[in-house]
Amino acid sequence: MKKQLIFDLSIVDLADQLANWSEPKFRGKQIWQGLYKQLYSSVDSFSTLPKSLKSKLDDSFRFKGLKPIDEIHSKDRQTTKVLFELHDGYTIESVLMHYRDRETVCVSTQVGCPVGCTFCATGKMGFFRNLTVGEIVEQVLFFERQLLLEEKKVTNIVFMGMGEPFLNFDNTFKAIDILHDDQGLNLGERRFTMSTVGLPEQIRKFADMHRQINLAVSLHTPYNHKRSKIIPINQQHSINDVISAVKYYSRQTNRRVTFEYALIAGENDDRQTAEALIQLIKGLLCHINLIPVNPIGTGITASSEKNVHAFQKVLEDYGFPCSVRLGRGIEIQAGCGQLASRNK
Ligand code: SAH
Ligand code: SF4
């Protein structure tokens, strides 16, 4: 039988496992802190555990689910992207972005993505499988261990790597609970940002959880027919269903939502489209994040700087807070899924 990854376990799962082995309760806390405070990555590091317990752990669990096989840095050294091989040979990528006092990890939740957005390198790969809880958690631990050497810590986590987190809903939230646990990494809920392509049912489910986790919805155009062309899953529900679900989220949580908007030259970057966007989202407490699209070799190109700023101005003049995310790390192929698809 394949050993389970130790990072798949919640603190309660770990306590249950120790009870099954008739081990004293405090061992659970000791192991948890070893994993999430001391950041151990092998059973041998647990020098204070009795040999018998170490061998039970070793027989039942793996302590490594990700093998780094490639690492690239942006020229300014502010962005690092790592390609990991999983136990079954698939590859995923994660990114660490340093910005002022923030160390943000961009985490993957799936191998590939079933949504298939036309501008996205991950979408182009197709879908292989969901990541396990532990595979999501370990991406953060990898960078936390690296940062420890510089006496720094991961401060923020964005689910903007490969895959659609709301299509791996339970594992993603179980991973958040592990990373959030106050006896471990203790990352506050507000430090997490869930990015979704906009699945109405899951947005409502998330709203009903009343969590302090940030929500970002990838909108990309206000027109339903155009959205269905670039985001095939939009054919299953209209853009109005997405916006109604976001309004529901807003009412339930009183939290500001972020709309992500990839600007594609000649596709969604003109004044009329900006005005239609305003009509679609007016009244919502939101922030708009404009991202000039990162070309992936399919003929789609980024809007010119002039069009980006003109688009931004229309939104800002109406009163929407709006920022432009520059293509940091483009030269290191930091666009979603680009390193993994190169490796394929
Ligand atoms: N599946 C989720 C999260 C992963 S993608 C989602 O779609 O939101 C994270 C963000 O990167 C999304 O906003 C997505 O639209 C954007 N993205 C994907 N490919 C891109 C590209 N080539 N250029 C710019 N943004 C891109
Ligand atoms: Fe999947 Fe997000 Fe890429 Fe679309 S943009 S294919 S939803 S990862």
Short mmCIF file of C-alpha atoms and ligand atoms in Angstrom, two decimals:
data_model
loop_
_atom_site.label_atom_id
_atom_site.label_comp_id
_atom_site.label_asym_id
_atom_site.label_seq_id
_atom_site.Cartn_x
_atom_site.Cartn_y
_atom_site.Cartn_z
CA MET A 1 0.00 0.00 0.00
CA LYS A 2 1.26 3.46 -0.89
CA LYS A 3 2.24 5.45 2.19
CA GLN A 4 0.19 8.56 2.88
CA LEU A 5 1.83 11.96 2.94
CA ILE A 6 2.06 13.13 6.56
CA PHE A 7 0.99 16.65 5.49
CA ASP A 8 -2.38 15.23 4.38
CA LEU A 9 -3.35 14.93 8.06
CA SER A 10 -5.18 17.59 10.03
CA ILE A 11 -4.28 17.99 13.68
CA VAL A 12 -7.36 15.89 14.52
CA ASP A 13 -6.39 13.16 12.02
CA LEU A 14 -2.95 13.03 13.62
CA ALA A 15 -4.44 12.75 17.12
CA ASP A 16 -6.72 9.92 15.90
CA GLN A 17 -3.76 8.11 14.40
CA LEU A 18 -1.82 8.33 17.66
CA ALA A 19 -4.83 7.11 19.63
CA ASN A 20 -5.03 4.14 17.23
CA TRP A 21 -1.44 3.37 18.04
CA SER A 22 -2.16 3.80 21.79
CA GLU A 23 0.38 6.59 22.00
CA PRO A 24 -0.01 9.38 24.58
CA LYS A 25 -1.82 12.52 23.44
CA PHE A 26 1.12 14.90 23.86
CA ARG A 27 2.99 13.06 21.11
CA GLY A 28 0.48 14.46 18.62
CA LYS A 29 1.31 18.01 19.59
CA GLN A 30 5.01 17.21 19.50
CA ILE A 31 4.82 15.80 15.97
CA TRP A 32 2.61 18.66 14.76
CA GLN A 33 5.05 21.23 16.07
CA GLY A 34 7.92 19.30 14.55
CA LEU A 35 6.22 19.52 11.16
CA TYR A 36 4.90 23.06 11.33
CA LYS A 37 7.15 24.93 13.75
CA GLN A 38 10.52 23.23 13.41
CA LEU A 39 9.66 22.49 9.76
CA TYR A 40 11.09 18.95 9.77
CA SER A 41 11.04 17.18 6.44
CA SER A 42 12.11 13.70 7.53
CA VAL A 43 11.26 11.31 10.33
CA ASP A 44 14.91 11.24 11.41
CA SER A 45 14.67 14.87 12.51
CA PHE A 46 12.29 13.93 15.33
CA SER A 47 15.11 13.26 17.77
CA THR A 48 12.91 13.51 20.87
CA LEU A 49 10.46 10.79 19.79
CA PRO A 50 10.95 7.20 20.93
CA LYS A 51 12.36 4.86 18.31
CA SER A 52 9.21 2.70 18.29
CA LEU A 53 7.01 5.71 17.37
CA LYS A 54 9.48 6.88 14.74
CA SER A 55 9.34 3.51 13.07
CA LYS A 56 5.51 3.47 13.16
CA LEU A 57 5.52 6.91 11.52
CA ASP A 58 8.06 5.78 8.98
CA ASP A 59 6.05 2.65 8.12
CA SER A 60 2.83 4.59 7.57
CA PHE A 61 3.80 8.00 6.20
CA ARG A 62 5.93 9.77 3.62
CA PHE A 63 7.54 13.03 4.74
CA LYS A 64 8.20 14.28 1.19
CA GLY A 65 5.62 14.65 -1.52
CA LEU A 66 7.35 17.24 -3.68
CA LYS A 67 10.72 16.97 -5.31
CA PRO A 68 12.06 20.30 -6.63
CA ILE A 69 13.45 19.67 -10.12
CA ASP A 70 13.86 23.17 -11.48
CA GLU A 71 14.12 26.61 -9.94
CA ILE A 72 14.32 29.93 -11.71
CA HIS A 73 14.67 33.48 -10.45
CA SER A 74 13.57 36.74 -12.01
CA LYS A 75 16.38 39.12 -12.93
CA ASP A 76 15.65 41.30 -9.90
CA ARG A 77 15.65 38.16 -7.68
CA GLN A 78 12.26 39.17 -6.26
CA THR A 79 10.41 36.22 -7.76
CA THR A 80 11.34 32.55 -7.56
CA LYS A 81 9.53 29.82 -9.37
CA VAL A 82 9.96 26.17 -8.51
CA LEU A 83 8.92 23.16 -10.54
CA PHE A 84 8.10 20.14 -8.38
CA GLU A 85 7.78 16.50 -9.35
CA LEU A 86 5.06 14.58 -7.52
CA HIS A 87 5.35 10.92 -6.47
CA ASP A 88 3.54 9.78 -9.64
CA GLY A 89 5.76 11.77 -12.00
CA TYR A 90 3.40 14.71 -12.65
CA THR A 91 4.82 18.20 -12.26
CA ILE A 92 3.38 21.34 -10.69
CA GLU A 93 4.79 24.76 -10.01
CA SER A 94 4.74 27.26 -7.17
CA VAL A 95 6.02 30.81 -7.00
CA LEU A 96 7.44 32.90 -4.18
CA MET A 97 7.09 36.65 -4.62
CA HIS A 98 8.92 39.09 -2.43
CA TYR A 99 7.39 42.55 -2.18
CA ARG A 100 8.33 45.00 0.55
CA ASP A 101 7.61 43.19 3.81
CA ARG A 102 5.52 40.52 2.12
CA GLU A 103 6.53 37.00 1.15
CA THR A 104 3.69 35.64 -0.94
CA VAL A 105 3.46 32.05 -2.12
CA CYS A 106 1.40 31.33 -5.20
CA VAL A 107 0.11 27.80 -4.75
CA SER A 108 -1.18 25.20 -7.23
CA THR A 109 -4.25 23.11 -6.42
CA GLN A 110 -4.47 20.75 -9.43
CA VAL A 111 -2.20 19.10 -11.98
CA GLY A 112 -3.40 20.94 -15.08
CA CYS A 113 -6.91 22.40 -15.06
CA PRO A 114 -10.20 21.14 -16.52
CA VAL A 115 -11.52 24.65 -17.21
CA GLY A 116 -9.37 25.22 -20.30
CA CYS A 117 -9.19 29.02 -20.55
CA THR A 118 -7.75 29.91 -23.94
CA PHE A 119 -5.15 32.36 -22.62
CA CYS A 120 -3.83 30.11 -19.84
CA ALA A 121 -0.87 27.74 -20.11
CA THR A 122 -2.32 25.43 -17.45
CA GLY A 123 -5.67 25.33 -19.21
CA LYS A 124 -3.90 24.30 -22.43
CA MET A 125 -2.30 21.30 -20.71
CA GLY A 126 -5.59 19.61 -19.90
CA PHE A 127 -6.45 18.08 -16.53
CA PHE A 128 -4.66 15.20 -14.82
CA ARG A 129 -5.65 15.12 -11.16
CA ASN A 130 -6.41 17.07 -8.01
CA LEU A 131 -3.58 17.70 -5.58
CA THR A 132 -3.90 16.10 -2.17
CA VAL A 133 -4.11 18.23 0.96
CA GLY A 134 -0.48 17.47 1.77
CA GLU A 135 0.74 18.40 -1.70
CA ILE A 136 -0.89 21.81 -1.31
CA VAL A 137 0.48 22.30 2.23
CA GLU A 138 4.00 21.20 1.29
CA GLN A 139 4.34 23.91 -1.39
CA VAL A 140 4.10 26.48 1.41
CA LEU A 141 6.42 24.50 3.71
CA PHE A 142 9.05 24.37 0.98
CA PHE A 143 9.31 28.16 0.85
CA GLU A 144 8.87 28.52 4.61
CA ARG A 145 11.97 26.32 5.05
CA GLN A 146 13.91 28.40 2.50
CA LEU A 147 12.87 31.68 4.14
CA LEU A 148 13.81 30.39 7.59
CA LEU A 149 17.46 30.54 6.46
CA GLU A 150 17.01 34.30 5.99
CA GLU A 151 14.99 34.62 9.22
CA LYS A 152 11.86 35.40 7.22
CA LYS A 153 8.43 33.81 6.98
CA VAL A 154 5.71 33.27 4.42
CA THR A 155 3.20 36.06 5.03
CA ASN A 156 0.57 35.55 2.31
CA ILE A 157 -0.82 32.74 0.22
CA VAL A 158 -2.64 33.13 -3.09
CA PHE A 159 -4.36 30.22 -4.82
CA MET A 160 -3.33 31.46 -8.25
CA GLY A 161 -1.03 28.70 -9.38
CA MET A 162 -2.08 25.79 -11.55
CA GLY A 163 -5.69 24.66 -11.35
CA GLU A 164 -9.09 25.82 -10.18
CA PRO A 165 -9.18 25.67 -6.36
CA PHE A 166 -13.00 25.53 -6.28
CA LEU A 167 -12.85 22.28 -8.28
CA ASN A 168 -10.63 20.83 -5.53
CA PHE A 169 -12.71 22.46 -2.84
CA ASP A 170 -12.37 20.14 0.15
CA ASN A 171 -8.62 19.55 -0.17
CA THR A 172 -7.96 23.26 -0.62
CA PHE A 173 -9.88 24.22 2.52
CA LYS A 174 -8.40 21.38 4.52
CA ALA A 175 -4.94 22.65 3.49
CA ILE A 176 -5.90 26.17 4.60
CA ASP A 177 -7.00 24.82 7.97
CA ILE A 178 -3.61 23.13 8.43
CA LEU A 179 -1.68 26.26 7.45
CA HIS A 180 -3.95 28.39 9.64
CA ASP A 181 -3.65 26.20 12.75
CA ASP A 182 -2.34 28.25 15.66
CA GLN A 183 -0.10 25.45 16.92
CA GLY A 184 1.68 25.40 13.56
CA LEU A 185 2.33 28.04 10.91
CA ASN A 186 -0.50 30.11 12.33
CA LEU A 187 -1.24 32.04 9.13
CA GLY A 188 -4.29 34.25 9.66
CA GLU A 189 -7.28 33.75 7.36
CA ARG A 190 -6.96 37.24 5.88
CA ARG A 191 -3.58 36.25 4.53
CA PHE A 192 -5.17 33.80 2.09
CA THR A 193 -6.63 34.73 -1.27
CA MET A 194 -8.77 32.26 -3.13
CA SER A 195 -8.77 32.90 -6.87
CA THR A 196 -11.59 31.31 -8.83
CA VAL A 197 -12.66 31.34 -12.44
CA GLY A 198 -16.12 32.05 -10.98
CA LEU A 199 -18.19 28.95 -10.19
CA PRO A 200 -21.52 30.24 -8.79
CA GLU A 201 -22.40 27.22 -6.66
CA GLN A 202 -19.00 27.10 -5.00
CA ILE A 203 -18.91 30.88 -4.45
CA ARG A 204 -22.19 30.55 -2.51
CA LYS A 205 -20.86 27.59 -0.56
CA PHE A 206 -17.75 29.61 0.28
CA ALA A 207 -19.93 32.60 1.33
CA ASP A 208 -21.90 30.36 3.67
CA MET A 209 -18.66 29.37 5.41
CA HIS A 210 -18.25 32.98 6.64
CA ARG A 211 -14.48 32.80 6.50
CA GLN A 212 -12.13 35.80 6.53
CA ILE A 213 -10.33 34.46 3.44
CA ASN A 214 -10.15 36.91 0.50
CA LEU A 215 -11.99 36.11 -2.70
CA ALA A 216 -10.76 37.00 -6.19
CA VAL A 217 -12.95 36.24 -9.18
CA SER A 218 -11.43 36.06 -12.66
CA LEU A 219 -13.90 37.96 -14.80
CA HIS A 220 -11.95 39.03 -17.91
CA THR A 221 -14.91 40.47 -19.82
CA PRO A 222 -18.42 41.76 -19.04
CA TYR A 223 -19.94 40.07 -22.11
CA ASN A 224 -21.42 36.62 -21.66
CA HIS A 225 -20.79 35.35 -25.21
CA LYS A 226 -17.17 36.53 -25.17
CA ARG A 227 -16.60 35.03 -21.74
CA SER A 228 -17.87 31.65 -22.94
CA LYS A 229 -15.35 31.82 -25.77
CA ILE A 230 -12.29 32.43 -23.59
CA ILE A 231 -13.54 30.54 -20.50
CA PRO A 232 -15.37 27.46 -21.78
CA ILE A 233 -16.95 26.64 -18.37
CA ASN A 234 -18.92 29.90 -18.66
CA GLN A 235 -21.20 28.04 -21.13
CA GLN A 236 -22.59 26.09 -18.17
CA HIS A 237 -23.82 29.20 -16.33
CA SER A 238 -24.16 32.79 -17.48
CA ILE A 239 -21.98 35.67 -16.34
CA ASN A 240 -25.07 36.99 -14.50
CA ASP A 241 -25.08 33.82 -12.37
CA VAL A 242 -21.46 34.54 -11.45
CA ILE A 243 -22.26 38.14 -10.48
CA SER A 244 -25.35 37.08 -8.47
CA ALA A 245 -23.19 34.62 -6.55
CA VAL A 246 -20.61 37.36 -5.88
CA LYS A 247 -23.39 39.66 -4.64
CA TYR A 248 -24.55 36.88 -2.35
CA TYR A 249 -20.96 36.50 -1.06
CA SER A 250 -20.78 40.24 -0.51
CA ARG A 251 -24.05 40.27 1.47
CA GLN A 252 -23.07 37.25 3.55
CA THR A 253 -19.58 38.41 4.46
CA ASN A 254 -19.45 42.19 3.97
CA ARG A 255 -16.05 41.61 2.44
CA ARG A 256 -14.60 43.38 -0.57
CA VAL A 257 -14.17 41.08 -3.56
CA THR A 258 -11.40 41.42 -6.12
CA PHE A 259 -12.12 41.02 -9.82
CA GLU A 260 -9.20 39.88 -11.90
CA TYR A 261 -9.23 41.08 -15.46
CA ALA A 262 -6.61 39.93 -17.96
CA LEU A 263 -6.31 42.58 -20.66
CA ILE A 264 -6.04 41.07 -24.13
CA ALA A 265 -5.26 43.34 -27.08
CA GLY A 266 -8.30 43.94 -29.28
CA GLU A 267 -10.46 41.56 -27.25
CA ASN A 268 -11.57 43.17 -23.98
CA ASP A 269 -9.60 46.41 -23.59
CA ASP A 270 -11.69 49.16 -25.22
CA ARG A 271 -13.69 51.96 -23.62
CA GLN A 272 -17.08 50.47 -24.45
CA THR A 273 -16.09 47.23 -22.71
CA ALA A 274 -14.90 49.15 -19.64
CA GLU A 275 -18.29 50.88 -19.51
CA ALA A 276 -20.13 47.58 -19.85
CA LEU A 277 -17.98 46.23 -17.01
CA ILE A 278 -19.06 49.14 -14.81
CA GLN A 279 -22.73 48.41 -15.57
CA LEU A 280 -22.21 44.75 -14.65
CA ILE A 281 -20.52 45.25 -11.29
CA LYS A 282 -21.74 48.65 -10.11
CA GLY A 283 -22.90 48.69 -6.50
CA LEU A 284 -20.54 45.90 -5.51
CA LEU A 285 -17.86 46.48 -2.90
CA CYS A 286 -14.92 45.48 -5.04
CA HIS A 287 -11.42 46.11 -6.27
CA ILE A 288 -10.34 45.48 -9.84
CA ASN A 289 -6.98 44.00 -10.66
CA LEU A 290 -5.97 44.56 -14.28
CA ILE A 291 -3.37 42.13 -15.63
CA PRO A 292 -1.95 42.69 -19.11
CA VAL A 293 -2.15 39.12 -20.42
CA ASN A 294 1.05 37.12 -20.37
CA PRO A 295 1.42 35.68 -23.91
CA ILE A 296 1.60 31.89 -24.06
CA GLY A 297 2.25 31.50 -27.75
CA THR A 298 -1.33 31.18 -28.98
CA GLY A 299 -1.51 34.49 -30.81
CA ILE A 300 -3.09 36.31 -27.83
CA THR A 301 -1.20 39.49 -26.98
CA ALA A 302 -1.24 41.93 -24.09
CA SER A 303 -2.96 45.30 -24.37
CA SER A 304 -0.67 48.25 -24.96
CA GLU A 305 0.33 50.32 -21.97
CA LYS A 306 -1.79 53.17 -23.35
CA ASN A 307 -4.92 50.98 -23.50
CA VAL A 308 -4.27 49.54 -20.05
CA HIS A 309 -4.13 53.01 -18.54
CA ALA A 310 -7.13 54.26 -20.50
CA PHE A 311 -9.12 51.23 -19.29
CA GLN A 312 -7.98 51.84 -15.74
CA LYS A 313 -8.98 55.49 -15.95
CA VAL A 314 -12.56 54.73 -17.03
CA LEU A 315 -12.98 52.43 -14.01
CA GLU A 316 -11.31 54.81 -11.58
CA ASP A 317 -13.28 57.81 -12.82
CA TYR A 318 -16.42 55.88 -11.97
CA GLY A 319 -15.04 55.23 -8.50
CA PHE A 320 -13.77 51.68 -8.66
CA PRO A 321 -10.40 51.14 -6.98
CA CYS A 322 -8.28 49.60 -9.65
CA SER A 323 -4.68 48.40 -9.80
CA VAL A 324 -2.50 47.15 -12.61
CA ARG A 325 -0.53 44.02 -11.89
CA LEU A 326 2.58 44.27 -13.95
CA GLY A 327 3.91 41.10 -15.52
CA ARG A 328 6.45 40.55 -12.78
CA GLY A 329 8.50 37.51 -13.57
CA ILE A 330 7.37 37.22 -17.17
CA GLU A 331 10.96 36.53 -18.03
CA ILE A 332 10.95 33.59 -15.65
CA GLN A 333 7.76 32.23 -17.17
CA ALA A 334 5.88 33.01 -14.00
CA GLY A 335 2.60 33.05 -15.87
CA CYS A 336 0.28 30.34 -14.62
CA GLY A 337 1.43 26.90 -15.77
CA GLN A 338 4.14 28.09 -18.11
CA LEU A 339 7.08 26.31 -16.54
CA ALA A 340 5.27 23.01 -16.16
CA SER A 341 4.07 23.05 -19.75
CA ARG A 342 7.58 23.81 -20.97
CA ASN A 343 8.81 20.81 -19.00
CA LYS A 344 6.17 18.55 -20.55
N1 SAH B 1 -8.17 28.94 -11.69
C1 SAH B 1 -8.13 30.11 -10.90
C2 SAH B 1 -6.78 30.35 -10.25
C3 SAH B 1 -5.57 30.08 -11.05
S1 SAH B 1 -5.27 31.16 -12.40
C4 SAH B 1 -8.56 31.31 -11.72
O1 SAH B 1 -8.73 31.19 -12.93
O2 SAH B 1 -8.78 32.36 -11.12
C5 SAH B 1 -4.78 32.66 -11.55
C6 SAH B 1 -5.00 33.91 -12.34
O3 SAH B 1 -4.08 33.97 -13.43
C7 SAH B 1 -6.40 34.03 -12.93
O4 SAH B 1 -6.92 35.32 -12.74
C8 SAH B 1 -6.15 33.77 -14.39
O5 SAH B 1 -7.16 34.31 -15.20
C9 SAH B 1 -4.79 34.40 -14.58
N2 SAH B 1 -4.08 33.98 -15.80
C10 SAH B 1 -3.99 32.75 -16.34
N3 SAH B 1 -3.25 32.78 -17.45
C11 SAH B 1 -2.85 34.06 -17.62
C12 SAH B 1 -2.06 34.73 -18.59
N4 SAH B 1 -1.54 34.08 -19.63
N5 SAH B 1 -1.88 36.05 -18.42
C13 SAH B 1 -2.41 36.73 -17.38
N6 SAH B 1 -3.16 36.15 -16.44
C14 SAH B 1 -3.39 34.83 -16.56
FE1 SF4 B 2 -7.84 26.93 -14.99
FE2 SF4 B 2 -7.61 29.38 -13.91
FE3 SF4 B 2 -6.08 28.62 -16.00
FE4 SF4 B 2 -8.68 29.04 -16.38
S1 SF4 B 2 -7.14 30.56 -15.76
S2 SF4 B 2 -7.50 27.28 -17.15
S3 SF4 B 2 -9.50 28.30 -14.47
S4 SF4 B 2 -6.04 27.77 -13.99
#
